[in-house]
GROMACS .gro file of C-alpha atoms in nm:
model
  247
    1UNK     CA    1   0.000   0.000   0.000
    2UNK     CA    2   0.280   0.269   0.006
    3UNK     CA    3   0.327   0.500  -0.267
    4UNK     CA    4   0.502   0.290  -0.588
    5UNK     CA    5   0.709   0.441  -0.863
    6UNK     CA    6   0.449   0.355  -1.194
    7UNK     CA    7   0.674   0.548  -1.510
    8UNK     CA    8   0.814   0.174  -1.578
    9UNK     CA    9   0.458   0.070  -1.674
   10UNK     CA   10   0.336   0.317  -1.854
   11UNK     CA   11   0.345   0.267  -2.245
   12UNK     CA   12   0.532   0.505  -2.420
   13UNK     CA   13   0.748   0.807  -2.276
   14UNK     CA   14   0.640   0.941  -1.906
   15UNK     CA   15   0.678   1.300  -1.860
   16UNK     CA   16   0.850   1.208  -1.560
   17UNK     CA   17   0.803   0.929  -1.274
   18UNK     CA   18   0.466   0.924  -1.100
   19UNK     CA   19   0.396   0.758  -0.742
   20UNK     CA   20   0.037   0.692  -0.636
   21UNK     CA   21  -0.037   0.724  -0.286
   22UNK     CA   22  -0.254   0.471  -0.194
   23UNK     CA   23  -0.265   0.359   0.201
   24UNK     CA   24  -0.361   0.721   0.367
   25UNK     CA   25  -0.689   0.695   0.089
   26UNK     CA   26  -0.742   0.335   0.222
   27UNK     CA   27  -0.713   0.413   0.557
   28UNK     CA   28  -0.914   0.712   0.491
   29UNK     CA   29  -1.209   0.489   0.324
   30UNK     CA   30  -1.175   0.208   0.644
   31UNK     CA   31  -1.215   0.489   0.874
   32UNK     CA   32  -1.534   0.546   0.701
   33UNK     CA   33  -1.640   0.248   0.711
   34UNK     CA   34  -1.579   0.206   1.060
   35UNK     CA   35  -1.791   0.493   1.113
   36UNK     CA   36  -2.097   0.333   0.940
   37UNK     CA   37  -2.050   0.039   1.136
   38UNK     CA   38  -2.050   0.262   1.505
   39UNK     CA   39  -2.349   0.460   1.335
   40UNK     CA   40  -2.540   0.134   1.300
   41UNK     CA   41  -2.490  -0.013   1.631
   42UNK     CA   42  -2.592   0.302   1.807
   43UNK     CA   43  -2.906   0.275   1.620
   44UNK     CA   44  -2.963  -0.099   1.687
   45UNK     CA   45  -2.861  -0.069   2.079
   46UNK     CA   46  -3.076   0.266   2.104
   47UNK     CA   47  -3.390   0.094   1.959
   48UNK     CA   48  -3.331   0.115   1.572
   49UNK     CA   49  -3.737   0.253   1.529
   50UNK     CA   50  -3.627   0.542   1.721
   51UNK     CA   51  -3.479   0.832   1.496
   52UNK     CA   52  -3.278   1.103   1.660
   53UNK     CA   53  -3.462   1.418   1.821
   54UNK     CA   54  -3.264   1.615   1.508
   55UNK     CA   55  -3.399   1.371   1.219
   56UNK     CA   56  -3.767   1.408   1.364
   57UNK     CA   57  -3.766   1.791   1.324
   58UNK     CA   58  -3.581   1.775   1.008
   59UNK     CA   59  -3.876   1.513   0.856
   60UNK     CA   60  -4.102   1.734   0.997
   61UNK     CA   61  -4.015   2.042   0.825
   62UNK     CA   62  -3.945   1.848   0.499
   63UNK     CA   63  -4.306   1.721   0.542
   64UNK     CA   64  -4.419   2.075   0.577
   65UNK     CA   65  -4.261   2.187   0.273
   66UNK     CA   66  -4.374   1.951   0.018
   67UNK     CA   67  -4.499   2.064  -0.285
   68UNK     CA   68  -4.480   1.918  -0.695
   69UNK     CA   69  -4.200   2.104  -0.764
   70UNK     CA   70  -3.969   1.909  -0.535
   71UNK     CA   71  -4.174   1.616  -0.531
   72UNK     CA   72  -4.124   1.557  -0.892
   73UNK     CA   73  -3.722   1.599  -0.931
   74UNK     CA   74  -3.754   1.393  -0.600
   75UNK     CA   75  -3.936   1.148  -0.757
   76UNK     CA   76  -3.643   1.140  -1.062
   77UNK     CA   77  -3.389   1.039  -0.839
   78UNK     CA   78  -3.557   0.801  -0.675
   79UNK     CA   79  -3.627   0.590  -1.056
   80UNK     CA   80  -3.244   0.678  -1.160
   81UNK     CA   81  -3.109   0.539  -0.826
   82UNK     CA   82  -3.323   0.260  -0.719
   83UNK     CA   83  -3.508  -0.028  -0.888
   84UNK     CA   84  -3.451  -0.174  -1.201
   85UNK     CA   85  -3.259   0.178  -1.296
   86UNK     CA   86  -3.049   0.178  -1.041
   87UNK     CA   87  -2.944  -0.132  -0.999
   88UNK     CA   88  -2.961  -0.277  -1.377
   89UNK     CA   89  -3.003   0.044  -1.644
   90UNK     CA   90  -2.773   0.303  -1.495
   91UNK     CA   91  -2.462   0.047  -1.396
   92UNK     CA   92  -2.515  -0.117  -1.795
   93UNK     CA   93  -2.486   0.246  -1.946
   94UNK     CA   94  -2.205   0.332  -1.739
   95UNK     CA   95  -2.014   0.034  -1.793
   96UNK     CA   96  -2.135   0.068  -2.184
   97UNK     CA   97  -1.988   0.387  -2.206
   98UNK     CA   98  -1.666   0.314  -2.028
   99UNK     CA   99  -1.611   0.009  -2.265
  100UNK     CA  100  -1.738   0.183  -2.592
  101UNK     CA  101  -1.466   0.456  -2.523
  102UNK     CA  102  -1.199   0.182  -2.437
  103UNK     CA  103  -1.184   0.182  -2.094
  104UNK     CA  104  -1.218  -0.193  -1.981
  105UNK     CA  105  -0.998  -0.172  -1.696
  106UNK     CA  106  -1.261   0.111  -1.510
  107UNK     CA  107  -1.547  -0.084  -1.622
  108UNK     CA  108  -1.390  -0.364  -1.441
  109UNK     CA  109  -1.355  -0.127  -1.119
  110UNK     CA  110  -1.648  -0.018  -1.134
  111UNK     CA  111  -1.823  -0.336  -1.195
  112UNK     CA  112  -1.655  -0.450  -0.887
  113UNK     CA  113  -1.692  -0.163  -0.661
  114UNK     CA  114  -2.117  -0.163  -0.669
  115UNK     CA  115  -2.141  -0.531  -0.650
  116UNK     CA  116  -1.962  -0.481  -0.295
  117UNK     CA  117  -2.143  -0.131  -0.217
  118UNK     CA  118  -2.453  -0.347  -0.303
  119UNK     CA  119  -2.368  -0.652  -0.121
  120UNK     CA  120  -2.239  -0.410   0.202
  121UNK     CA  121  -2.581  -0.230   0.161
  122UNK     CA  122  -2.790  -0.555   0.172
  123UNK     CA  123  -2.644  -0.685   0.491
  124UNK     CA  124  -2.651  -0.439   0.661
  125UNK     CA  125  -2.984  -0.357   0.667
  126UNK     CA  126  -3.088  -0.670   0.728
  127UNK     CA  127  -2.823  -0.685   1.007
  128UNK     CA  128  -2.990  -0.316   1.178
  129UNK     CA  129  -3.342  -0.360   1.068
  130UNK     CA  130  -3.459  -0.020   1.131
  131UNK     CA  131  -3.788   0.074   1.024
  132UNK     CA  132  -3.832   0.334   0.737
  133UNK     CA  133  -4.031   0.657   0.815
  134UNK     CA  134  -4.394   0.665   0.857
  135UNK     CA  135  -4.419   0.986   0.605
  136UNK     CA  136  -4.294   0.787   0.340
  137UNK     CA  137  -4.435   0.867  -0.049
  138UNK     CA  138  -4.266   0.600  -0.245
  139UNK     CA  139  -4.263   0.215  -0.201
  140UNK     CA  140  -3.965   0.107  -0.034
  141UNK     CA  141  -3.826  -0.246   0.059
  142UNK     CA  142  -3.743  -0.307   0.434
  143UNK     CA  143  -3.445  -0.167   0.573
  144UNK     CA  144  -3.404   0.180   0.635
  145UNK     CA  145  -3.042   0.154   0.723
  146UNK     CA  146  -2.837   0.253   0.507
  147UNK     CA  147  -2.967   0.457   0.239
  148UNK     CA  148  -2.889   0.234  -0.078
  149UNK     CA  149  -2.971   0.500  -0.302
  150UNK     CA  150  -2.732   0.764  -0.114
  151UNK     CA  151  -2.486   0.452  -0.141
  152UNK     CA  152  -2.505   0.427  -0.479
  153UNK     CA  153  -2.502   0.765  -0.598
  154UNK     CA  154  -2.136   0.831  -0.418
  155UNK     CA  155  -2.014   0.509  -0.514
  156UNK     CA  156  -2.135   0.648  -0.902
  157UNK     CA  157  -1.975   1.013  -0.821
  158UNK     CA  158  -1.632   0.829  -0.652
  159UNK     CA  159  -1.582   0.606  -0.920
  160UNK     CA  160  -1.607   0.806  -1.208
  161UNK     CA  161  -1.430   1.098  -1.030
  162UNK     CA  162  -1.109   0.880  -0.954
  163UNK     CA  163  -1.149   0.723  -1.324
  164UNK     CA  164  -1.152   1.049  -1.510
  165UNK     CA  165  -1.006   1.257  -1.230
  166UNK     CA  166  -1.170   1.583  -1.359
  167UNK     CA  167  -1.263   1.854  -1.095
  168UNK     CA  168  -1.540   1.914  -1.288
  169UNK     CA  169  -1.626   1.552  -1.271
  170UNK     CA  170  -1.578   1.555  -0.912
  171UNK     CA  171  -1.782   1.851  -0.864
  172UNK     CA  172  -2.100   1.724  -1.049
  173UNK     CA  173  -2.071   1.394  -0.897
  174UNK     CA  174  -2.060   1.577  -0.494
  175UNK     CA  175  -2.355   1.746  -0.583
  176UNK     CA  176  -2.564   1.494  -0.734
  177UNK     CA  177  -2.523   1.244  -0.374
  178UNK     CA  178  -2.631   1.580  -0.183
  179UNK     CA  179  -2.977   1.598  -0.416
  180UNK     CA  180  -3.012   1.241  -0.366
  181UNK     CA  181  -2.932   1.257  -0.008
  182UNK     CA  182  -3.166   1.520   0.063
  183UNK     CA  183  -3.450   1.351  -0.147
  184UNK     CA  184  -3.464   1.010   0.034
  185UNK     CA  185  -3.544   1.220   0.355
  186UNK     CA  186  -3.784   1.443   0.173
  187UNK     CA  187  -3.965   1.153   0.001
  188UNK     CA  188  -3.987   1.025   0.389
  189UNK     CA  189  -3.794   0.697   0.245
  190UNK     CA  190  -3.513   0.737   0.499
  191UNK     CA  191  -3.383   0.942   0.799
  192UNK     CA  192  -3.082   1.177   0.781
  193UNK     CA  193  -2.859   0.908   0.977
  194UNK     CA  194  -2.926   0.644   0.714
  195UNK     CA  195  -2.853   0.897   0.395
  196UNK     CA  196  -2.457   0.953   0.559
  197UNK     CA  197  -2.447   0.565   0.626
  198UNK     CA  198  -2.526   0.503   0.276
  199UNK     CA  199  -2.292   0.805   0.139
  200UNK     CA  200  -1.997   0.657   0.349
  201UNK     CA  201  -2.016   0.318   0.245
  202UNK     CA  202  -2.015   0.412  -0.103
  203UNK     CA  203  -1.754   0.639  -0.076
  204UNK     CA  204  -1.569   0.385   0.169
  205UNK     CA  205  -1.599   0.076  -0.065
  206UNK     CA  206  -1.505   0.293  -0.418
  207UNK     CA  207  -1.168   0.421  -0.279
  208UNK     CA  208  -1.090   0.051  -0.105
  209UNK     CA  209  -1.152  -0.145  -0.433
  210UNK     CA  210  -0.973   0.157  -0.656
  211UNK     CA  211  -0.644   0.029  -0.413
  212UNK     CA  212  -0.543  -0.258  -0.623
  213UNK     CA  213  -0.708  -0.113  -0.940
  214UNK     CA  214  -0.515   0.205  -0.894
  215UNK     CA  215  -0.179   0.126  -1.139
  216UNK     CA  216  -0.395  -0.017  -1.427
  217UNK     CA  217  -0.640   0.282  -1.417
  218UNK     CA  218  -0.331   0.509  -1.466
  219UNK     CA  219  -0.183   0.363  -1.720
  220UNK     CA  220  -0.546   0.334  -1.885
  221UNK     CA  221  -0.650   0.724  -1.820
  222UNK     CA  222  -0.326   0.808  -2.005
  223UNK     CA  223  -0.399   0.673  -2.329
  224UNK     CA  224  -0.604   0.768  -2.619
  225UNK     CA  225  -0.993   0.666  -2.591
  226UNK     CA  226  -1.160   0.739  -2.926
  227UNK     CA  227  -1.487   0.558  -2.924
  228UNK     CA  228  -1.413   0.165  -3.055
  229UNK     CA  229  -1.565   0.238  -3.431
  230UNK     CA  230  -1.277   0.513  -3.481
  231UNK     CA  231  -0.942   0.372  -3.558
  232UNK     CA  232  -0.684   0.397  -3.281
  233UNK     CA  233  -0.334   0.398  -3.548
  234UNK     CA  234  -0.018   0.225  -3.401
  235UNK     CA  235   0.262   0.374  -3.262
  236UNK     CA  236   0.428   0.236  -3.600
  237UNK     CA  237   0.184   0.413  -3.812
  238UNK     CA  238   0.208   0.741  -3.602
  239UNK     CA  239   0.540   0.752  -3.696
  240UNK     CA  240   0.511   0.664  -4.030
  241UNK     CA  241   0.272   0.986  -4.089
  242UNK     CA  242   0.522   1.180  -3.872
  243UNK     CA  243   0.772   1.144  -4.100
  244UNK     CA  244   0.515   1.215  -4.436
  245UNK     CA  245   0.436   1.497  -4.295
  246UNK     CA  246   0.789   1.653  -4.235
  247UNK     CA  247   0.850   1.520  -4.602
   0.00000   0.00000   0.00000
């Protein structure tokens, strides 16, 4: 896990030798982890159908302000990240597009990292059993802890922020697991608590699975990706027209 000296496997000439730090990051995401894990047993050993005095006013003045026009982008992110979107249509365009603009090695990643956000997700709740919300607009399964739709969208942001590493990326990608956040308590689907459980284990899990993903990913982000039905020429041939060229 310590920071490893990578210009040796890059293809082609390195500007100059790069070191990825990786054990602070995976310590980082444990720590999160750990954090879910003290969250959830001070809800079960509290009584886990007992919210905190905070989360009860919050849901109450969420319930208060309801109206269409947040209950309809509300009702958005709860298709994109739940159901048969969010666990079957979003992943398959994702990985689509990764692989369509020759990036198999992320798809990989990510393929990896929500099948264990997912699988994290699953026992967990069934480990805590809290009960969802009474206020609750949208049909739910059981489990209210963690939010699997908060844990999804910042395993989606983290992913794709460390595979294109793009502020802008990054930026998007913060903002869109607020919204989603924020709507799972404002649909009543989940208390406050459970929307940072969910947000740290897909944080958590993205940056613990990018670990041994991390050299491959670097190497990959540094080289052309030109969707797969445009020609990618050969270093040969790049020469080749090099040389025309100057001719």
């Amino acid at each position: 896990m310590d920071d490893e000296d990578v210009s040796e496997l890059v293809e082609g000439p390195a500007p100059a030798p790069v070191k990825i730090a990786r054990l602070w990051w995976v310590v980082s995401a444990a720590a999160a982890l750990l954090l879910v894990v003290l969250l959830g047993a001070v809800i079960f050993y509290r009584q886990a159908d007992k919210p905190f005095g905070f989360e009860v006013e919050w849901m109450g003045e969420l319930v208060e302000a309801r109206a269409p026009v947040f209950t309809v982008p509300a009702l958005v992110l709860n298709w994109i990240g739940g159901g048969i979107s969010g666990v079957v249509i979003v992943p398959l365009a994702i990985i689509a597009g990764l692989l369509i603009w020759r990036r198999p090695w992320a798809a990989l990643y990510f393929v990896c990292a929500a099948i264990a956000s997912a699988l994290v997700v699953l026992v967990i709740k069934n480990l805590i059993g809290r009960p969802r919300p009474t206020d609750i607009l949208v049909t739910a399964d059981v489990g209210s802890f963690p939010s699997g739709h908060s844990a999804n969208a910042a395993l989606i942001a983290t992913t794709l922020g460390i595979i294109f590493w793009r502020t802008w990326v990054w930026i998007v990608g913060a903002a869109y697991t607020l919204l989603m956040m924020l709507s799972r308590t404002y649909l009543g689907a989940h208390w406050i608590s459970d929307t940072i459980g969910g947000m740290l284990v897909g944080v958590g899990l993205a940056v613990i699975i990018w670990a041994p993903f991390a050299f491959v990913l670097y190497r990959e982000r540094r080289k052309p990706h030109p969707p797969l039905w445009v020609k990618v020429p050969t270093p040969a041939a790049a020469t080749d027209q090099s040389e025309d060229r100057s001719h």
